[in-house]
Amino acid sequence: MNKNDIRLRMRARKSLLDDDERQKAARNVFDRLEQLAAFLMSDRILMYNSLPDELSTREFLTKWSGKKHFFLPRVNGIDLEILPYDRTRLRSGAFRIEEPEGDDLADASEMEMVVVPAVAYDRNCNRVGRGKGYYDRLLSRTRALKVGVAYDFQLIDEMEADPFDVPVDIVITESAIIYRRR
């Protein structure tokens, strides 16, 4: 299955979820993330501000924002900038995603963990994104632990990876944690 087929299949499957299923899945995934020693030891964490079809990060960001230093991406041309998370400084940006305002940019190299959304992951921790390459460019600039989060059905056995694709180190779903084989 090629990346476009995967995107179509996942979009169709996500459209079948009701609000209770979405909330329960997000809680399960982020509960698993909270239990990772790497999360507990990380202080500077790049999160994502969820789109309606992604695992919601709102509850998680609220719960941990006083205890961790969270950052969010902001689209700038073909790249993602990184800014501190502050609920009061968000505005609708590219693709109607709430993005942080300001000019207090952080560097990807300063992050200890990056939590990454995707359309799908495979068991080798490869990812299919939305097709613009934003996260591949960002992930190539950091040595941080890369953690992918997804619904169970977004985990597929195997996918083709392009040379520019950057895999994550760990994939967390509602019922599994997968570590990348090196």
PDB file of C-alpha atoms in Angstrom:
ATOM      1  CA  MET A   1       0.000   0.000   0.000  1.00  0.00           C
ATOM      2  CA  ASN A   2       1.463   3.383  -0.954  1.00  0.00           C
ATOM      3  CA  LYS A   3       1.396   6.468   1.285  1.00  0.00           C
ATOM      4  CA  ASN A   4      -1.624   8.033  -0.403  1.00  0.00           C
ATOM      5  CA  ASP A   5      -3.607   4.805   0.012  1.00  0.00           C
ATOM      6  CA  ILE A   6      -2.619   4.722   3.679  1.00  0.00           C
ATOM      7  CA  ARG A   7      -3.765   8.338   4.106  1.00  0.00           C
ATOM      8  CA  LEU A   8      -7.152   7.600   2.506  1.00  0.00           C
ATOM      9  CA  ARG A   9      -7.662   4.460   4.572  1.00  0.00           C
ATOM     10  CA  MET A  10      -6.776   6.200   7.848  1.00  0.00           C
ATOM     11  CA  ARG A  11      -8.943   9.229   7.108  1.00  0.00           C
ATOM     12  CA  ALA A  12     -11.917   6.915   6.497  1.00  0.00           C
ATOM     13  CA  ARG A  13     -11.250   4.935   9.683  1.00  0.00           C
ATOM     14  CA  LYS A  14     -10.871   8.077  11.830  1.00  0.00           C
ATOM     15  CA  SER A  15     -14.190   9.404  10.538  1.00  0.00           C
ATOM     16  CA  LEU A  16     -15.928   6.439  12.198  1.00  0.00           C
ATOM     17  CA  LEU A  17     -14.781   7.380  15.707  1.00  0.00           C
ATOM     18  CA  ASP A  18     -17.194   9.039  18.097  1.00  0.00           C
ATOM     19  CA  ASP A  19     -16.153  11.573  20.750  1.00  0.00           C
ATOM     20  CA  ASP A  20     -16.063   9.001  23.562  1.00  0.00           C
ATOM     21  CA  GLU A  21     -13.749   6.739  21.560  1.00  0.00           C
ATOM     22  CA  ARG A  22     -11.480   9.662  20.757  1.00  0.00           C
ATOM     23  CA  GLN A  23     -11.248  10.789  24.389  1.00  0.00           C
ATOM     24  CA  LYS A  24     -10.683   7.278  25.727  1.00  0.00           C
ATOM     25  CA  ALA A  25      -7.950   6.598  23.168  1.00  0.00           C
ATOM     26  CA  ALA A  26      -6.154   9.869  23.949  1.00  0.00           C
ATOM     27  CA  ARG A  27      -6.269   9.131  27.686  1.00  0.00           C
ATOM     28  CA  ASN A  28      -4.891   5.605  27.168  1.00  0.00           C
ATOM     29  CA  VAL A  29      -2.068   6.730  24.882  1.00  0.00           C
ATOM     30  CA  PHE A  30      -0.980   9.658  27.024  1.00  0.00           C
ATOM     31  CA  ASP A  31      -1.238   7.560  30.220  1.00  0.00           C
ATOM     32  CA  ARG A  32       1.269   5.190  28.602  1.00  0.00           C
ATOM     33  CA  LEU A  33       3.511   8.118  27.659  1.00  0.00           C
ATOM     34  CA  GLU A  34       3.451   9.410  31.252  1.00  0.00           C
ATOM     35  CA  GLN A  35       4.730   6.052  32.481  1.00  0.00           C
ATOM     36  CA  LEU A  36       7.866   6.098  30.326  1.00  0.00           C
ATOM     37  CA  ALA A  37      11.026   6.782  32.314  1.00  0.00           C
ATOM     38  CA  ALA A  38      12.154   8.972  29.409  1.00  0.00           C
ATOM     39  CA  PHE A  39       9.072  11.178  29.829  1.00  0.00           C
ATOM     40  CA  LEU A  40       9.549  11.467  33.573  1.00  0.00           C
ATOM     41  CA  MET A  41      13.195  12.469  33.063  1.00  0.00           C
ATOM     42  CA  SER A  42      12.530  14.911  30.205  1.00  0.00           C
ATOM     43  CA  ASP A  43      11.886  18.562  30.931  1.00  0.00           C
ATOM     44  CA  ARG A  44      11.881  20.219  27.474  1.00  0.00           C
ATOM     45  CA  ILE A  45       9.254  18.475  25.375  1.00  0.00           C
ATOM     46  CA  LEU A  46       8.022  19.434  21.930  1.00  0.00           C
ATOM     47  CA  MET A  47       4.347  18.482  21.673  1.00  0.00           C
ATOM     48  CA  TYR A  48       1.830  19.074  18.921  1.00  0.00           C
ATOM     49  CA  ASN A  49      -1.435  20.955  19.126  1.00  0.00           C
ATOM     50  CA  SER A  50      -3.936  18.395  17.907  1.00  0.00           C
ATOM     51  CA  LEU A  51      -6.167  18.669  14.889  1.00  0.00           C
ATOM     52  CA  PRO A  52      -9.697  17.259  15.265  1.00  0.00           C
ATOM     53  CA  ASP A  53      -8.707  13.925  13.698  1.00  0.00           C
ATOM     54  CA  GLU A  54      -5.572  13.458  15.855  1.00  0.00           C
ATOM     55  CA  LEU A  55      -5.242  12.180  19.399  1.00  0.00           C
ATOM     56  CA  SER A  56      -6.145  15.196  21.487  1.00  0.00           C
ATOM     57  CA  THR A  57      -3.272  16.768  23.413  1.00  0.00           C
ATOM     58  CA  ARG A  58      -5.370  19.361  25.285  1.00  0.00           C
ATOM     59  CA  GLU A  59      -5.939  17.427  28.503  1.00  0.00           C
ATOM     60  CA  PHE A  60      -2.320  16.233  28.567  1.00  0.00           C
ATOM     61  CA  LEU A  61      -0.885  19.722  28.019  1.00  0.00           C
ATOM     62  CA  THR A  62      -3.122  21.145  30.750  1.00  0.00           C
ATOM     63  CA  LYS A  63      -2.190  18.394  33.195  1.00  0.00           C
ATOM     64  CA  TRP A  64       1.569  18.703  32.762  1.00  0.00           C
ATOM     65  CA  SER A  65       2.140  22.322  31.705  1.00  0.00           C
ATOM     66  CA  GLY A  66       3.128  23.465  35.198  1.00  0.00           C
ATOM     67  CA  LYS A  67       5.537  20.550  35.625  1.00  0.00           C
ATOM     68  CA  LYS A  68       7.226  20.317  32.214  1.00  0.00           C
ATOM     69  CA  HIS A  69       8.436  22.906  29.732  1.00  0.00           C
ATOM     70  CA  PHE A  70       6.312  22.254  26.675  1.00  0.00           C
ATOM     71  CA  PHE A  71       6.896  23.688  23.224  1.00  0.00           C
ATOM     72  CA  LEU A  72       4.700  23.698  20.128  1.00  0.00           C
ATOM     73  CA  PRO A  73       5.558  23.973  16.460  1.00  0.00           C
ATOM     74  CA  ARG A  74       4.577  26.886  14.250  1.00  0.00           C
ATOM     75  CA  VAL A  75       4.629  26.707  10.455  1.00  0.00           C
ATOM     76  CA  ASN A  76       7.031  29.134   8.794  1.00  0.00           C
ATOM     77  CA  GLY A  77       7.194  28.534   5.052  1.00  0.00           C
ATOM     78  CA  ILE A  78       8.283  24.928   4.594  1.00  0.00           C
ATOM     79  CA  ASP A  79       9.678  24.526   8.117  1.00  0.00           C
ATOM     80  CA  LEU A  80       8.420  24.296  11.671  1.00  0.00           C
ATOM     81  CA  GLU A  81       9.601  26.792  14.264  1.00  0.00           C
ATOM     82  CA  ILE A  82       9.527  25.868  17.938  1.00  0.00           C
ATOM     83  CA  LEU A  83       8.054  28.182  20.563  1.00  0.00           C
ATOM     84  CA  PRO A  84       7.147  27.787  24.244  1.00  0.00           C
ATOM     85  CA  TYR A  85       3.635  26.571  24.966  1.00  0.00           C
ATOM     86  CA  ASP A  86       1.422  29.144  26.625  1.00  0.00           C
ATOM     87  CA  ARG A  87      -2.326  28.584  26.319  1.00  0.00           C
ATOM     88  CA  THR A  88      -2.908  32.362  26.333  1.00  0.00           C
ATOM     89  CA  ARG A  89      -0.561  32.943  23.360  1.00  0.00           C
ATOM     90  CA  LEU A  90      -2.137  30.665  20.765  1.00  0.00           C
ATOM     91  CA  ARG A  91      -3.696  31.849  17.526  1.00  0.00           C
ATOM     92  CA  SER A  92      -5.079  30.117  14.471  1.00  0.00           C
ATOM     93  CA  GLY A  93      -2.202  29.564  12.072  1.00  0.00           C
ATOM     94  CA  ALA A  94      -1.388  27.424   9.063  1.00  0.00           C
ATOM     95  CA  PHE A  95      -3.931  24.690   8.332  1.00  0.00           C
ATOM     96  CA  ARG A  96      -6.191  26.158  11.069  1.00  0.00           C
ATOM     97  CA  ILE A  97      -3.959  24.735  13.811  1.00  0.00           C
ATOM     98  CA  GLU A  98      -3.590  26.832  16.946  1.00  0.00           C
ATOM     99  CA  GLU A  99       0.046  27.943  16.977  1.00  0.00           C
ATOM    100  CA  PRO A 100       2.086  29.898  19.519  1.00  0.00           C
ATOM    101  CA  GLU A 101       2.658  33.609  18.945  1.00  0.00           C
ATOM    102  CA  GLY A 102       5.851  35.460  19.688  1.00  0.00           C
ATOM    103  CA  ASP A 103       9.469  35.549  18.685  1.00  0.00           C
ATOM    104  CA  ASP A 104      11.034  33.548  21.531  1.00  0.00           C
ATOM    105  CA  LEU A 105      12.115  30.669  19.301  1.00  0.00           C
ATOM    106  CA  ALA A 106      13.751  27.538  20.658  1.00  0.00           C
ATOM    107  CA  ASP A 107      16.054  25.267  18.714  1.00  0.00           C
ATOM    108  CA  ALA A 108      15.172  21.652  17.969  1.00  0.00           C
ATOM    109  CA  SER A 109      18.510  20.635  19.478  1.00  0.00           C
ATOM    110  CA  GLU A 110      17.291  21.916  22.881  1.00  0.00           C
ATOM    111  CA  MET A 111      14.424  19.412  23.040  1.00  0.00           C
ATOM    112  CA  GLU A 112      14.774  16.243  25.095  1.00  0.00           C
ATOM    113  CA  MET A 113      11.651  14.598  23.679  1.00  0.00           C
ATOM    114  CA  VAL A 114       9.477  15.197  20.636  1.00  0.00           C
ATOM    115  CA  VAL A 115       5.927  13.812  20.588  1.00  0.00           C
ATOM    116  CA  VAL A 116       4.961  13.322  16.961  1.00  0.00           C
ATOM    117  CA  PRO A 117       1.554  12.892  15.324  1.00  0.00           C
ATOM    118  CA  ALA A 118       1.197  10.937  12.087  1.00  0.00           C
ATOM    119  CA  VAL A 119      -1.355   9.481   9.736  1.00  0.00           C
ATOM    120  CA  ALA A 120       0.119   6.002  10.360  1.00  0.00           C
ATOM    121  CA  TYR A 121       3.130   4.173  11.788  1.00  0.00           C
ATOM    122  CA  ASP A 122       4.528   0.746  11.106  1.00  0.00           C
ATOM    123  CA  ARG A 123       6.138  -1.766  13.457  1.00  0.00           C
ATOM    124  CA  ASN A 124       9.587  -0.468  12.462  1.00  0.00           C
ATOM    125  CA  CYS A 125       8.556   3.012  13.704  1.00  0.00           C
ATOM    126  CA  ASN A 126       8.394   4.520  10.219  1.00  0.00           C
ATOM    127  CA  ARG A 127       5.701   7.143   9.817  1.00  0.00           C
ATOM    128  CA  VAL A 128       3.410   8.507   7.164  1.00  0.00           C
ATOM    129  CA  GLY A 129       2.571  12.145   7.730  1.00  0.00           C
ATOM    130  CA  ARG A 130       0.221  14.411   5.856  1.00  0.00           C
ATOM    131  CA  GLY A 131       2.661  14.689   2.971  1.00  0.00           C
ATOM    132  CA  LYS A 132       4.325  18.081   3.385  1.00  0.00           C
ATOM    133  CA  GLY A 133       7.507  16.877   5.135  1.00  0.00           C
ATOM    134  CA  TYR A 134       7.316  19.359   8.030  1.00  0.00           C
ATOM    135  CA  TYR A 135       8.081  16.796  10.717  1.00  0.00           C
ATOM    136  CA  ASP A 136      10.764  14.989   8.694  1.00  0.00           C
ATOM    137  CA  ARG A 137      12.668  18.266   8.352  1.00  0.00           C
ATOM    138  CA  LEU A 138      12.209  19.037  12.048  1.00  0.00           C
ATOM    139  CA  LEU A 139      13.103  15.544  13.288  1.00  0.00           C
ATOM    140  CA  SER A 140      16.295  15.524  11.219  1.00  0.00           C
ATOM    141  CA  ARG A 141      17.511  18.522  13.286  1.00  0.00           C
ATOM    142  CA  THR A 142      17.225  16.950  16.737  1.00  0.00           C
ATOM    143  CA  ARG A 143      18.732  14.129  18.752  1.00  0.00           C
ATOM    144  CA  ALA A 144      15.738  14.141  21.110  1.00  0.00           C
ATOM    145  CA  LEU A 145      13.807  10.960  21.789  1.00  0.00           C
ATOM    146  CA  LYS A 146      11.108  10.818  19.124  1.00  0.00           C
ATOM    147  CA  VAL A 147       7.804   9.383  20.325  1.00  0.00           C
ATOM    148  CA  GLY A 148       4.967   8.723  17.914  1.00  0.00           C
ATOM    149  CA  VAL A 149       1.416   8.533  19.230  1.00  0.00           C
ATOM    150  CA  ALA A 150      -1.494   6.914  17.419  1.00  0.00           C
ATOM    151  CA  TYR A 151      -4.761   5.043  17.594  1.00  0.00           C
ATOM    152  CA  ASP A 152      -4.345   1.244  17.504  1.00  0.00           C
ATOM    153  CA  PHE A 153      -5.650   1.089  13.944  1.00  0.00           C
ATOM    154  CA  GLN A 154      -2.981   3.568  12.789  1.00  0.00           C
ATOM    155  CA  LEU A 155      -0.308   0.944  13.410  1.00  0.00           C
ATOM    156  CA  ILE A 156       0.271  -1.165  10.318  1.00  0.00           C
ATOM    157  CA  ASP A 157       2.729  -4.008   9.801  1.00  0.00           C
ATOM    158  CA  GLU A 158       5.037  -2.398   7.277  1.00  0.00           C
ATOM    159  CA  MET A 159       5.308   0.555   4.921  1.00  0.00           C
ATOM    160  CA  GLU A 160       7.815   1.829   2.420  1.00  0.00           C
ATOM    161  CA  ALA A 161      10.076   4.544   3.748  1.00  0.00           C
ATOM    162  CA  ASP A 162      11.681   7.166   1.545  1.00  0.00           C
ATOM    163  CA  PRO A 163      15.312   8.193   2.162  1.00  0.00           C
ATOM    164  CA  PHE A 164      14.202  11.537   3.664  1.00  0.00           C
ATOM    165  CA  ASP A 165      11.694   9.926   6.074  1.00  0.00           C
ATOM    166  CA  VAL A 166      12.763  10.109   9.714  1.00  0.00           C
ATOM    167  CA  PRO A 167      11.463   7.261  11.882  1.00  0.00           C
ATOM    168  CA  VAL A 168      10.537   7.712  15.517  1.00  0.00           C
ATOM    169  CA  ASP A 169      12.176   5.799  18.368  1.00  0.00           C
ATOM    170  CA  ILE A 170       8.964   4.676  20.042  1.00  0.00           C
ATOM    171  CA  VAL A 171       5.340   4.348  18.926  1.00  0.00           C
ATOM    172  CA  ILE A 172       2.628   4.414  21.577  1.00  0.00           C
ATOM    173  CA  THR A 173      -0.909   3.291  20.798  1.00  0.00           C
ATOM    174  CA  GLU A 174      -3.877   2.573  23.026  1.00  0.00           C
ATOM    175  CA  SER A 175      -2.688  -0.971  23.694  1.00  0.00           C
ATOM    176  CA  ALA A 176       0.984  -1.169  22.700  1.00  0.00           C
ATOM    177  CA  ILE A 177       4.397   0.413  22.971  1.00  0.00           C
ATOM    178  CA  ILE A 178       6.720  -0.400  20.073  1.00  0.00           C
ATOM    179  CA  TYR A 179      10.448   0.325  20.178  1.00  0.00           C
ATOM    180  CA  ARG A 180      12.410   0.793  16.969  1.00  0.00           C
ATOM    181  CA  ARG A 181      14.823  -1.991  16.185  1.00  0.00           C
ATOM    182  CA  ARG A 182      18.253  -0.666  15.332  1.00  0.00           C
TER     183      ARG A 182
END
